[in-house]
């Protein structure tokens, strides 16, 4: 249902003589304003926090979103123009941006797609960053399109829970004593 592509390495990187416009539009034409908007970094995007990782799961396939040097991922059905290829005909060529936010969250940003982006069945407003929550169901286009389950892991929370478990519930015993008094 989705594939990570290497679009950034095939024409958007430095040192390519053709430049970004030819890889975005093809045939060396200048990009349209909409294509420029699709290829630009959201101003609120930042590198992911070192303690956060995310995965997208659909129909048994899992994709980790954990590149520490990548602020955002373009998602859509046009394999040459996106970082995450969505195998769905109701997805736009470049449908949405999945990005790390400076508040530490993971957000989806619909690029005014024809068929919309949905979180848990609710259409997200175009051109507005919308926070994804753990367990959210993400869909591009019509109701029969594949759903992507979003899992967000905070390694700090996992580490704290593991430490408390190794203490044998030490924190729980203190709370019980306080309640008895």
CSV table of N, CA and C in Angstrom, one decimal:
chain,number,residue,atom,x,y,z
A,1,UNK,N,0.8,-1.2,0.0
A,1,UNK,CA,0.0,0.0,0.0
A,1,UNK,C,0.8,1.3,0.0
A,2,UNK,N,2.0,1.2,0.5
A,2,UNK,CA,2.9,2.3,0.4
A,2,UNK,C,4.4,1.9,0.3
A,3,UNK,N,5.2,2.7,-0.3
A,3,UNK,CA,6.6,2.4,-0.5
A,3,UNK,C,7.4,3.6,-0.3
A,4,UNK,N,8.5,3.5,0.4
A,4,UNK,CA,9.4,4.6,0.6
A,4,UNK,C,10.2,4.8,-0.7
A,5,UNK,N,10.2,5.9,-1.3
A,5,UNK,CA,10.9,6.1,-2.5
A,5,UNK,C,12.2,6.9,-2.2
A,6,UNK,N,13.0,7.0,-3.2
A,6,UNK,CA,14.2,7.8,-3.0
A,6,UNK,C,14.2,9.0,-3.9
A,7,UNK,N,13.0,9.7,-4.0
A,7,UNK,CA,12.8,10.8,-4.8
A,7,UNK,C,13.9,11.9,-4.5
A,8,UNK,N,14.2,12.1,-3.2
A,8,UNK,CA,15.1,13.2,-2.9
A,8,UNK,C,16.5,12.9,-3.5
A,9,UNK,N,16.8,11.6,-3.6
A,9,UNK,CA,18.1,11.3,-4.2
A,9,UNK,C,18.1,11.3,-5.7
A,10,UNK,N,16.9,11.3,-6.3
A,10,UNK,CA,16.8,11.3,-7.8
A,10,UNK,C,16.5,12.6,-8.4
A,11,UNK,N,17.1,13.7,-7.9
A,11,UNK,CA,16.9,14.9,-8.6
A,11,UNK,C,16.7,16.1,-7.8
A,12,UNK,N,16.4,15.9,-6.5
A,12,UNK,CA,16.2,17.0,-5.6
A,12,UNK,C,17.4,17.4,-4.8
A,13,UNK,N,18.4,16.6,-4.8
A,13,UNK,CA,19.6,16.8,-4.0
A,13,UNK,C,20.5,17.8,-4.7
A,14,UNK,N,21.5,18.2,-3.9
A,14,UNK,CA,22.5,19.1,-4.4
A,14,UNK,C,23.4,18.4,-5.5
A,15,UNK,N,24.0,19.1,-6.4
A,15,UNK,CA,24.9,18.5,-7.3
A,15,UNK,C,24.2,18.0,-8.6
A,16,UNK,N,22.9,18.1,-8.7
A,16,UNK,CA,22.2,17.6,-9.8
A,16,UNK,C,22.1,18.8,-10.8
A,17,UNK,N,22.6,18.6,-12.0
A,17,UNK,CA,22.6,19.7,-13.0
A,17,UNK,C,21.2,20.0,-13.5
A,18,UNK,N,20.3,19.1,-13.5
A,18,UNK,CA,19.0,19.4,-14.0
A,18,UNK,C,18.2,20.3,-13.0
A,19,UNK,N,18.5,20.2,-11.7
A,19,UNK,CA,17.9,21.0,-10.8
A,19,UNK,C,16.5,20.5,-10.3
A,20,UNK,N,15.9,21.1,-9.4
A,20,UNK,CA,14.7,20.7,-8.8
A,20,UNK,C,13.5,20.8,-9.7
A,21,UNK,N,13.5,21.9,-10.6
A,21,UNK,CA,12.4,22.1,-11.4
A,21,UNK,C,12.1,20.9,-12.4
A,22,UNK,N,13.2,20.3,-13.0
A,22,UNK,CA,13.0,19.2,-13.9
A,22,UNK,C,12.5,18.0,-13.2
A,23,UNK,N,12.9,17.7,-12.0
A,23,UNK,CA,12.5,16.5,-11.3
A,23,UNK,C,11.1,16.7,-10.8
A,24,UNK,N,10.6,17.9,-10.5
A,24,UNK,CA,9.3,18.1,-10.0
A,24,UNK,C,8.3,18.1,-11.2
A,25,UNK,N,8.6,18.8,-12.3
A,25,UNK,CA,7.7,19.0,-13.4
A,25,UNK,C,7.9,18.0,-14.5
A,26,UNK,N,9.2,17.6,-14.7
A,26,UNK,CA,9.5,16.8,-15.8
A,26,UNK,C,9.8,17.7,-17.0
A,27,UNK,N,10.6,17.2,-18.0
A,27,UNK,CA,10.9,17.9,-19.2
A,27,UNK,C,11.5,19.3,-19.1
A,28,UNK,N,12.1,19.6,-17.9
A,28,UNK,CA,12.8,20.9,-17.8
A,28,UNK,C,11.9,22.1,-17.7
A,29,UNK,N,10.6,22.0,-17.5
A,29,UNK,CA,9.8,23.2,-17.4
A,29,UNK,C,9.9,23.7,-16.0
A,30,UNK,N,9.6,25.0,-15.9
A,30,UNK,CA,9.6,25.6,-14.5
A,30,UNK,C,8.4,25.1,-13.7
A,31,UNK,N,8.6,24.9,-12.4
A,31,UNK,CA,7.5,24.4,-11.6
A,31,UNK,C,6.3,25.5,-11.5
A,32,UNK,N,5.1,25.0,-11.4
A,32,UNK,CA,4.0,25.9,-11.1
A,32,UNK,C,4.0,26.3,-9.7
A,33,UNK,N,3.3,27.3,-9.3
A,33,UNK,CA,3.3,27.7,-7.9
A,33,UNK,C,2.8,26.6,-7.0
A,34,UNK,N,1.8,25.8,-7.4
A,34,UNK,CA,1.4,24.6,-6.6
A,34,UNK,C,2.5,23.6,-6.4
A,35,UNK,N,3.3,23.3,-7.5
A,35,UNK,CA,4.3,22.4,-7.4
A,35,UNK,C,5.4,22.9,-6.5
A,36,UNK,N,5.7,24.2,-6.5
A,36,UNK,CA,6.7,24.8,-5.6
A,36,UNK,C,6.2,24.6,-4.2
A,37,UNK,N,4.9,24.8,-3.9
A,37,UNK,CA,4.4,24.7,-2.6
A,37,UNK,C,4.5,23.2,-2.1
A,38,UNK,N,4.3,22.3,-3.0
A,38,UNK,CA,4.4,20.9,-2.7
A,38,UNK,C,5.8,20.5,-2.3
A,39,UNK,N,6.8,21.1,-2.9
A,39,UNK,CA,8.2,20.7,-2.7
A,39,UNK,C,8.9,21.5,-1.6
A,40,UNK,N,8.2,22.5,-1.1
A,40,UNK,CA,8.9,23.3,-0.1
A,40,UNK,C,8.6,22.8,1.3
A,41,UNK,N,9.6,23.0,2.2
A,41,UNK,CA,9.5,22.6,3.6
A,41,UNK,C,8.5,23.4,4.3
A,42,UNK,N,7.6,22.8,5.1
A,42,UNK,CA,6.7,23.6,5.9
A,42,UNK,C,7.5,24.4,7.0
A,43,UNK,N,7.2,25.7,7.2
A,43,UNK,CA,8.0,26.5,8.1
A,43,UNK,C,8.0,26.0,9.5
A,44,UNK,N,7.0,25.2,9.9
A,44,UNK,CA,6.9,24.7,11.3
A,44,UNK,C,7.6,23.4,11.5
A,45,UNK,N,8.1,22.8,10.4
A,45,UNK,CA,8.7,21.4,10.4
A,45,UNK,C,10.1,21.6,11.1
A,46,UNK,N,10.5,20.5,11.8
A,46,UNK,CA,11.8,20.5,12.4
A,46,UNK,C,12.3,19.1,12.4
A,47,UNK,N,13.6,18.9,12.7
A,47,UNK,CA,14.1,17.5,12.9
A,47,UNK,C,13.4,16.8,14.0
A,48,UNK,N,13.2,15.5,13.9
A,48,UNK,CA,12.4,14.8,15.0
A,48,UNK,C,13.2,14.8,16.3
A,49,UNK,N,12.5,14.8,17.4
A,49,UNK,CA,13.1,14.7,18.7
A,49,UNK,C,13.7,13.3,18.7
A,50,UNK,N,14.9,13.2,19.4
A,50,UNK,CA,15.6,11.9,19.4
A,50,UNK,C,14.8,10.8,20.2
A,51,UNK,N,13.9,11.2,21.0
A,51,UNK,CA,13.1,10.2,21.8
A,51,UNK,C,11.8,9.8,21.1
A,52,UNK,N,11.5,10.3,20.0
A,52,UNK,CA,10.2,10.0,19.3
A,52,UNK,C,10.5,9.2,18.0
A,53,UNK,N,9.7,8.2,17.8
A,53,UNK,CA,9.7,7.5,16.5
A,53,UNK,C,8.2,7.2,16.1
A,54,UNK,N,8.0,7.0,14.9
A,54,UNK,CA,6.6,6.7,14.4
A,54,UNK,C,6.6,5.6,13.4
A,55,UNK,N,5.5,4.9,13.3
A,55,UNK,CA,5.3,3.9,12.2
A,55,UNK,C,3.9,4.1,11.6
A,56,UNK,N,3.8,3.7,10.3
A,56,UNK,CA,2.6,3.6,9.6
A,56,UNK,C,2.4,2.2,9.3
A,57,UNK,N,1.2,1.7,9.5
A,57,UNK,CA,0.9,0.3,9.2
A,57,UNK,C,-0.4,0.2,8.4
A,58,UNK,N,-0.3,-0.6,7.3
A,58,UNK,CA,-1.5,-0.8,6.4
A,58,UNK,C,-1.4,-2.2,5.8
A,59,UNK,N,-2.5,-2.9,6.0
A,59,UNK,CA,-2.6,-4.3,5.4
A,59,UNK,C,-1.3,-5.1,5.6
A,60,UNK,N,-0.8,-5.1,6.8
A,60,UNK,CA,0.3,-5.9,7.1
A,60,UNK,C,1.7,-5.4,6.8
A,61,UNK,N,1.7,-4.2,6.1
A,61,UNK,CA,3.0,-3.6,5.8
A,61,UNK,C,3.3,-2.5,6.9
A,62,UNK,N,4.5,-2.4,7.3
A,62,UNK,CA,4.9,-1.4,8.3
A,62,UNK,C,6.0,-0.5,7.7
A,63,UNK,N,5.9,0.8,8.0
A,63,UNK,CA,6.9,1.8,7.5
A,63,UNK,C,7.3,2.6,8.7
A,64,UNK,N,8.6,2.5,9.1
A,64,UNK,CA,9.1,3.3,10.2
A,64,UNK,C,9.4,4.7,9.7
A,65,UNK,N,9.0,5.7,10.4
A,65,UNK,CA,9.3,7.1,10.2
A,65,UNK,C,10.3,7.5,11.2
A,66,UNK,N,11.6,7.3,11.0
A,66,UNK,CA,12.5,7.5,12.0
A,66,UNK,C,13.9,8.0,11.5
A,67,UNK,N,13.9,8.6,10.4
A,67,UNK,CA,15.1,9.2,9.9
A,67,UNK,C,15.5,10.5,10.7
A,68,UNK,N,16.5,10.5,11.4
A,68,UNK,CA,16.8,11.6,12.3
A,68,UNK,C,17.2,12.9,11.6
A,69,UNK,N,17.5,12.8,10.3
A,69,UNK,CA,17.9,13.9,9.5
A,69,UNK,C,16.8,14.4,8.5
A,70,UNK,N,15.6,13.9,8.7
A,70,UNK,CA,14.5,14.2,7.8
A,70,UNK,C,13.3,14.9,8.6
A,71,UNK,N,13.0,16.2,8.2
A,71,UNK,CA,12.0,16.9,8.8
A,71,UNK,C,10.6,16.6,8.4
A,72,UNK,N,10.5,16.2,7.1
A,72,UNK,CA,9.1,15.9,6.5
A,72,UNK,C,9.2,14.9,5.4
A,73,UNK,N,8.1,14.3,5.1
A,73,UNK,CA,8.0,13.4,4.0
A,73,UNK,C,6.8,13.8,3.1
A,74,UNK,N,7.0,13.8,1.8
A,74,UNK,CA,5.9,14.0,0.9
A,74,UNK,C,5.3,12.7,0.6
A,75,UNK,N,3.9,12.7,0.6
A,75,UNK,CA,3.2,11.4,0.4
A,75,UNK,C,2.2,11.6,-0.8
A,76,UNK,N,2.1,10.6,-1.6
A,76,UNK,CA,1.2,10.7,-2.8
A,76,UNK,C,1.4,9.5,-3.7
A,77,UNK,N,0.7,9.5,-4.8
A,77,UNK,CA,0.7,8.4,-5.7
A,77,UNK,C,1.8,8.5,-6.8
A,78,UNK,N,2.4,9.7,-7.0
A,78,UNK,CA,3.4,9.8,-8.1
A,78,UNK,C,4.7,9.5,-7.5
A,79,UNK,N,5.2,8.3,-7.8
A,79,UNK,CA,6.4,7.8,-7.2
A,79,UNK,C,7.7,8.7,-7.4
A,80,UNK,N,7.7,9.4,-8.5
A,80,UNK,CA,8.9,10.2,-8.7
A,80,UNK,C,8.9,11.6,-7.9
A,81,UNK,N,7.7,11.9,-7.4
A,81,UNK,CA,7.6,13.2,-6.7
A,81,UNK,C,7.5,13.2,-5.2
A,82,UNK,N,7.4,12.0,-4.7
A,82,UNK,CA,7.2,11.8,-3.2
A,82,UNK,C,8.2,11.0,-2.5
A,83,UNK,N,8.2,11.1,-1.2
A,83,UNK,CA,9.1,10.3,-0.4
A,83,UNK,C,8.4,9.0,0.0
A,84,UNK,N,7.1,9.0,0.2
A,84,UNK,CA,6.3,7.9,0.6
A,84,UNK,C,5.3,7.7,-0.5
A,85,UNK,N,5.4,6.6,-1.3
A,85,UNK,CA,4.5,6.3,-2.4
A,85,UNK,C,3.2,5.7,-1.8
A,86,UNK,N,2.1,6.3,-2.0
A,86,UNK,CA,0.8,5.7,-1.5
A,86,UNK,C,0.2,5.1,-2.7
A,87,UNK,N,0.0,3.8,-2.7
A,87,UNK,CA,-0.6,3.0,-3.8
A,87,UNK,C,-2.1,3.0,-3.7
A,88,UNK,N,-2.7,4.2,-4.1
A,88,UNK,CA,-4.1,4.4,-4.1
A,88,UNK,C,-4.5,5.4,-5.1
A,89,UNK,N,-5.5,5.0,-6.0
A,89,UNK,CA,-5.8,5.9,-7.1
A,89,UNK,C,-6.6,7.1,-6.6
A,90,UNK,N,-7.1,7.2,-5.4
A,90,UNK,CA,-7.8,8.4,-5.0
A,90,UNK,C,-6.9,9.4,-4.3
A,91,UNK,N,-5.6,9.0,-4.2
A,91,UNK,CA,-4.6,9.9,-3.7
A,91,UNK,C,-4.1,10.8,-4.8
A,92,UNK,N,-3.8,12.0,-4.5
A,92,UNK,CA,-3.3,12.9,-5.5
A,92,UNK,C,-1.8,12.6,-5.7
A,93,UNK,N,-1.3,13.1,-6.8
A,93,UNK,CA,0.2,12.9,-7.1
A,93,UNK,C,1.1,13.2,-6.0
A,94,UNK,N,0.9,14.4,-5.4
A,94,UNK,CA,1.6,14.8,-4.2
A,94,UNK,C,0.4,15.2,-3.3
A,95,UNK,N,0.0,14.4,-2.4
A,95,UNK,CA,-1.3,14.5,-1.7
A,95,UNK,C,-1.1,15.3,-0.3
A,96,UNK,N,-0.1,14.9,0.4
A,96,UNK,CA,0.0,15.5,1.8
A,96,UNK,C,1.5,15.5,2.2
A,97,UNK,N,1.8,16.2,3.3
A,97,UNK,CA,3.1,16.2,3.9
A,97,UNK,C,2.9,15.6,5.3
A,98,UNK,N,3.8,14.7,5.7
A,98,UNK,CA,3.9,14.2,7.0
A,98,UNK,C,5.1,14.8,7.6
A,99,UNK,N,5.0,15.5,8.7
A,99,UNK,CA,6.1,16.3,9.2
A,99,UNK,C,6.2,16.2,10.7
A,100,UNK,N,7.5,16.4,11.2
A,100,UNK,CA,7.7,16.5,12.6
A,100,UNK,C,7.5,18.0,12.9
A,101,UNK,N,6.9,18.3,14.0
A,101,UNK,CA,6.5,19.7,14.4
A,101,UNK,C,7.5,20.1,15.5
A,102,UNK,N,7.7,21.4,15.6
A,102,UNK,CA,8.6,21.9,16.7
A,102,UNK,C,8.1,21.6,18.1
A,103,UNK,N,6.8,21.3,18.2
A,103,UNK,CA,6.2,21.0,19.5
A,103,UNK,C,6.5,19.5,19.9
A,104,UNK,N,7.1,18.7,19.0
A,104,UNK,CA,7.5,17.4,19.3
A,104,UNK,C,6.5,16.4,18.7
A,105,UNK,N,5.4,16.8,18.1
A,105,UNK,CA,4.4,16.0,17.5
A,105,UNK,C,4.6,15.6,16.1
A,106,UNK,N,3.8,14.7,15.6
A,106,UNK,CA,3.8,14.3,14.2
A,106,UNK,C,2.5,14.9,13.5
A,107,UNK,N,2.7,15.6,12.4
A,107,UNK,CA,1.5,16.3,11.8
A,107,UNK,C,1.3,15.9,10.4
A,108,UNK,N,0.1,15.9,9.9
A,108,UNK,CA,-0.2,15.8,8.5
A,108,UNK,C,-0.7,17.1,8.0
A,109,UNK,N,-0.3,17.4,6.7
A,109,UNK,CA,-0.7,18.7,6.1
A,109,UNK,C,-1.2,18.3,4.7
A,110,UNK,N,-2.5,18.5,4.5
A,110,UNK,CA,-3.1,18.2,3.2
A,110,UNK,C,-2.8,19.3,2.2
A,111,UNK,N,-2.3,19.0,1.0
A,111,UNK,CA,-1.8,19.9,0.0
A,111,UNK,C,-3.0,20.3,-1.0
A,112,UNK,N,-4.1,20.5,-0.4
A,112,UNK,CA,-5.3,20.8,-1.2
A,112,UNK,C,-5.6,19.7,-2.2
A,113,UNK,N,-5.5,18.5,-1.7
A,113,UNK,CA,-5.8,17.3,-2.6
A,113,UNK,C,-7.2,17.3,-3.1
A,114,UNK,N,-7.4,16.7,-4.2
A,114,UNK,CA,-8.8,16.6,-4.8
A,114,UNK,C,-9.7,15.8,-3.9
A,115,UNK,N,-9.3,14.7,-3.3
A,115,UNK,CA,-10.2,13.8,-2.6
A,115,UNK,C,-10.0,13.9,-1.1
A,116,UNK,N,-9.1,14.7,-0.6
A,116,UNK,CA,-9.0,14.9,0.9
A,116,UNK,C,-8.2,13.9,1.6
A,117,UNK,N,-7.8,14.3,2.8
A,117,UNK,CA,-7.1,13.5,3.8
A,117,UNK,C,-8.0,13.4,5.0
A,118,UNK,N,-8.0,12.2,5.5
A,118,UNK,CA,-9.0,11.9,6.6
A,118,UNK,C,-8.2,11.3,7.8
A,119,UNK,N,-8.5,11.8,9.0
A,119,UNK,CA,-8.0,11.2,10.2
A,119,UNK,C,-9.3,10.6,11.0
A,120,UNK,N,-9.3,9.3,11.2
A,120,UNK,CA,-10.4,8.7,11.9
A,120,UNK,C,-11.7,9.0,11.2
A,121,UNK,N,-11.7,9.1,9.9
A,121,UNK,CA,-13.0,9.3,9.1
A,121,UNK,C,-13.4,10.8,9.0
A,122,UNK,N,-12.6,11.7,9.6
A,122,UNK,CA,-12.9,13.1,9.5
A,122,UNK,C,-11.9,13.8,8.6
A,123,UNK,N,-12.5,14.6,7.6
A,123,UNK,CA,-11.6,15.2,6.7
A,123,UNK,C,-10.9,16.4,7.4
A,124,UNK,N,-9.5,16.4,7.1
A,124,UNK,CA,-8.7,17.5,7.7
A,124,UNK,C,-8.8,18.7,6.8
A,125,UNK,N,-8.7,19.9,7.4
A,125,UNK,CA,-8.7,21.1,6.5
A,125,UNK,C,-7.5,21.1,5.7
A,126,UNK,N,-7.6,21.5,4.4
A,126,UNK,CA,-6.4,21.6,3.5
A,126,UNK,C,-5.6,22.8,4.0
A,127,UNK,N,-4.3,22.6,3.8
A,127,UNK,CA,-3.3,23.7,4.0
A,127,UNK,C,-3.2,24.1,5.5
A,128,UNK,N,-3.6,23.1,6.4
A,128,UNK,CA,-3.5,23.4,7.8
A,128,UNK,C,-2.9,22.1,8.5
A,129,UNK,N,-1.8,22.3,9.3
A,129,UNK,CA,-1.2,21.2,9.9
A,129,UNK,C,-2.2,20.6,11.0
A,130,UNK,N,-2.3,19.3,11.0
A,130,UNK,CA,-3.2,18.6,11.9
A,130,UNK,C,-2.4,17.5,12.6
A,131,UNK,N,-2.4,17.6,14.0
A,131,UNK,CA,-1.6,16.6,14.8
A,131,UNK,C,-2.2,15.2,14.7
A,132,UNK,N,-1.3,14.2,14.5
A,132,UNK,CA,-1.6,12.8,14.6
A,132,UNK,C,-1.5,12.3,16.0
A,133,UNK,N,-2.4,11.5,16.4
A,133,UNK,CA,-2.3,10.9,17.7
A,133,UNK,C,-2.0,9.4,17.6
A,134,UNK,N,-1.4,8.8,18.6
A,134,UNK,CA,-1.2,7.3,18.5
A,134,UNK,C,-2.5,6.6,18.2
A,135,UNK,N,-2.5,5.7,17.3
A,135,UNK,CA,-3.7,4.9,17.0
A,135,UNK,C,-4.6,5.5,15.9
A,136,UNK,N,-4.3,6.8,15.5
A,136,UNK,CA,-5.1,7.4,14.5
A,136,UNK,C,-5.1,6.6,13.2
A,137,UNK,N,-6.2,6.6,12.5
A,137,UNK,CA,-6.4,6.0,11.2
A,137,UNK,C,-6.3,7.1,10.1
A,138,UNK,N,-5.3,7.0,9.3
A,138,UNK,CA,-5.1,8.0,8.2
A,138,UNK,C,-5.5,7.4,6.9
A,139,UNK,N,-6.2,8.2,6.1
A,139,UNK,CA,-6.7,7.7,4.8
A,139,UNK,C,-6.6,8.9,3.8
A,140,UNK,N,-6.3,8.5,2.6
A,140,UNK,CA,-6.1,9.5,1.5
A,140,UNK,C,-7.2,9.2,0.5
A,141,UNK,N,-8.2,10.1,0.4
A,141,UNK,CA,-9.3,9.9,-0.6
A,141,UNK,C,-10.5,9.2,-0.1
A,142,UNK,N,-11.1,8.4,-1.0
A,142,UNK,CA,-12.4,7.8,-0.7
A,142,UNK,C,-12.4,6.8,0.4
A,143,UNK,N,-13.6,6.5,0.9
A,143,UNK,CA,-13.8,5.6,2.0
A,143,UNK,C,-13.3,4.2,1.8
A,144,UNK,N,-13.2,3.7,0.6
A,144,UNK,CA,-12.7,2.4,0.4
A,144,UNK,C,-11.2,2.4,0.2
A,145,UNK,N,-10.5,3.5,0.4
A,145,UNK,CA,-9.1,3.6,0.2
A,145,UNK,C,-8.4,2.9,1.5
A,146,UNK,N,-7.2,2.4,1.3
A,146,UNK,CA,-6.5,1.8,2.4
A,146,UNK,C,-6.3,2.8,3.6
A,147,UNK,N,-6.4,2.3,4.8
A,147,UNK,CA,-6.2,3.1,6.0
A,147,UNK,C,-4.8,2.8,6.5
A,148,UNK,N,-4.2,3.8,7.1
A,148,UNK,CA,-2.8,3.7,7.7
A,148,UNK,C,-3.0,4.0,9.2
A,149,UNK,N,-2.6,3.0,10.0
A,149,UNK,CA,-2.6,3.2,11.4
A,149,UNK,C,-1.3,3.9,11.9
A,150,UNK,N,-1.4,4.9,12.6
A,150,UNK,CA,-0.3,5.7,13.0
A,150,UNK,C,0.1,5.3,14.5
A,151,UNK,N,1.3,4.9,14.7
A,151,UNK,CA,1.8,4.6,16.0
A,151,UNK,C,3.0,5.5,16.3
A,152,UNK,N,2.9,6.2,17.4
A,152,UNK,CA,3.9,7.1,17.8
A,152,UNK,C,4.5,6.6,19.1
A,153,UNK,N,5.8,6.4,19.2
A,153,UNK,CA,6.5,5.9,20.4
A,153,UNK,C,7.3,7.0,21.0
A,154,UNK,N,7.2,7.2,22.3
A,154,UNK,CA,8.0,8.1,23.0
A,154,UNK,C,8.9,7.3,23.9
A,155,UNK,N,10.2,7.2,23.6
A,155,UNK,CA,11.1,6.4,24.3
A,155,UNK,C,11.3,6.8,25.7
A,156,UNK,N,11.1,8.1,26.0
A,156,UNK,CA,11.2,8.5,27.4
A,156,UNK,C,10.1,7.8,28.3
A,157,UNK,N,8.9,7.7,27.8
A,157,UNK,CA,7.8,7.1,28.5
A,157,UNK,C,8.1,5.6,28.7
A,158,UNK,N,8.5,4.9,27.6
A,158,UNK,CA,8.9,3.5,27.7
A,158,UNK,C,10.0,3.3,28.7
A,159,UNK,N,11.0,4.2,28.7
A,159,UNK,CA,12.1,4.0,29.7
A,159,UNK,C,11.7,4.2,31.1
A,160,UNK,N,10.8,5.2,31.3
A,160,UNK,CA,10.3,5.4,32.7
A,160,UNK,C,9.5,4.2,33.2
A,161,UNK,N,8.6,3.7,32.3
A,161,UNK,CA,7.8,2.5,32.7
A,161,UNK,C,8.7,1.3,33.0
A,162,UNK,N,9.7,1.1,32.2
A,162,UNK,CA,10.6,0.0,32.4
A,162,UNK,C,11.4,0.2,33.7
A,163,UNK,N,11.8,1.4,34.0
A,163,UNK,CA,12.5,1.6,35.3
A,163,UNK,C,11.6,1.4,36.5
A,164,UNK,N,10.4,1.8,36.4
A,164,UNK,CA,9.4,1.6,37.5
A,164,UNK,C,9.1,0.1,37.7
A,165,UNK,N,9.0,-0.6,36.6
A,165,UNK,CA,8.8,-2.1,36.7
A,165,UNK,C,10.0,-2.8,37.3
A,166,UNK,N,11.2,-2.3,37.0
A,166,UNK,CA,12.4,-3.0,37.5
A,166,UNK,C,12.5,-2.7,39.0
A,167,UNK,N,11.9,-1.6,39.5
A,167,UNK,CA,11.9,-1.3,40.9
A,167,UNK,C,10.8,-2.1,41.7
A,168,UNK,N,10.1,-2.9,40.9
A,168,UNK,CA,9.1,-3.8,41.6
A,168,UNK,C,7.9,-3.0,42.1
A,169,UNK,N,7.5,-1.9,41.4
A,169,UNK,CA,6.4,-1.2,41.9
A,169,UNK,C,6.7,-0.3,43.1
A,170,UNK,N,7.9,0.1,43.3
A,170,UNK,CA,8.3,0.9,44.4
A,170,UNK,C,7.5,2.2,44.5
A,171,UNK,N,7.3,2.8,43.4
A,171,UNK,CA,6.5,4.0,43.4
A,171,UNK,C,5.0,3.8,43.9
A,172,UNK,N,4.5,2.6,43.5
A,172,UNK,CA,3.1,2.3,43.9
A,172,UNK,C,3.0,2.1,45.4
A,173,UNK,N,4.0,1.5,46.0
A,173,UNK,CA,3.9,1.2,47.5
A,173,UNK,C,3.9,2.5,48.2
A,174,UNK,N,4.7,3.5,47.8
A,174,UNK,CA,4.8,4.8,48.5
A,174,UNK,C,3.4,5.5,48.4
A,175,UNK,N,2.7,5.4,47.2
A,175,UNK,CA,1.4,6.0,47.1
A,175,UNK,C,0.4,5.4,48.0
A,176,UNK,N,0.5,4.0,48.1
A,176,UNK,CA,-0.5,3.3,49.0
A,176,UNK,C,-0.3,3.7,50.4
A,177,UNK,N,1.0,3.9,50.9
A,177,UNK,CA,1.2,4.3,52.3
A,177,UNK,C,0.7,5.7,52.5
A,178,UNK,N,0.8,6.6,51.5
A,178,UNK,CA,0.3,8.0,51.7
A,178,UNK,C,-1.2,7.9,51.8
A,179,UNK,N,-1.9,7.1,51.0
A,179,UNK,CA,-3.3,7.0,51.1
A,179,UNK,C,-3.8,6.5,52.4
A,180,UNK,N,-3.1,5.5,53.0
A,180,UNK,CA,-3.5,4.9,54.3
A,180,UNK,C,-3.4,6.0,55.4
A,181,UNK,N,-2.5,6.9,55.4
A,181,UNK,CA,-2.4,8.0,56.4
A,181,UNK,C,-3.5,8.9,56.3
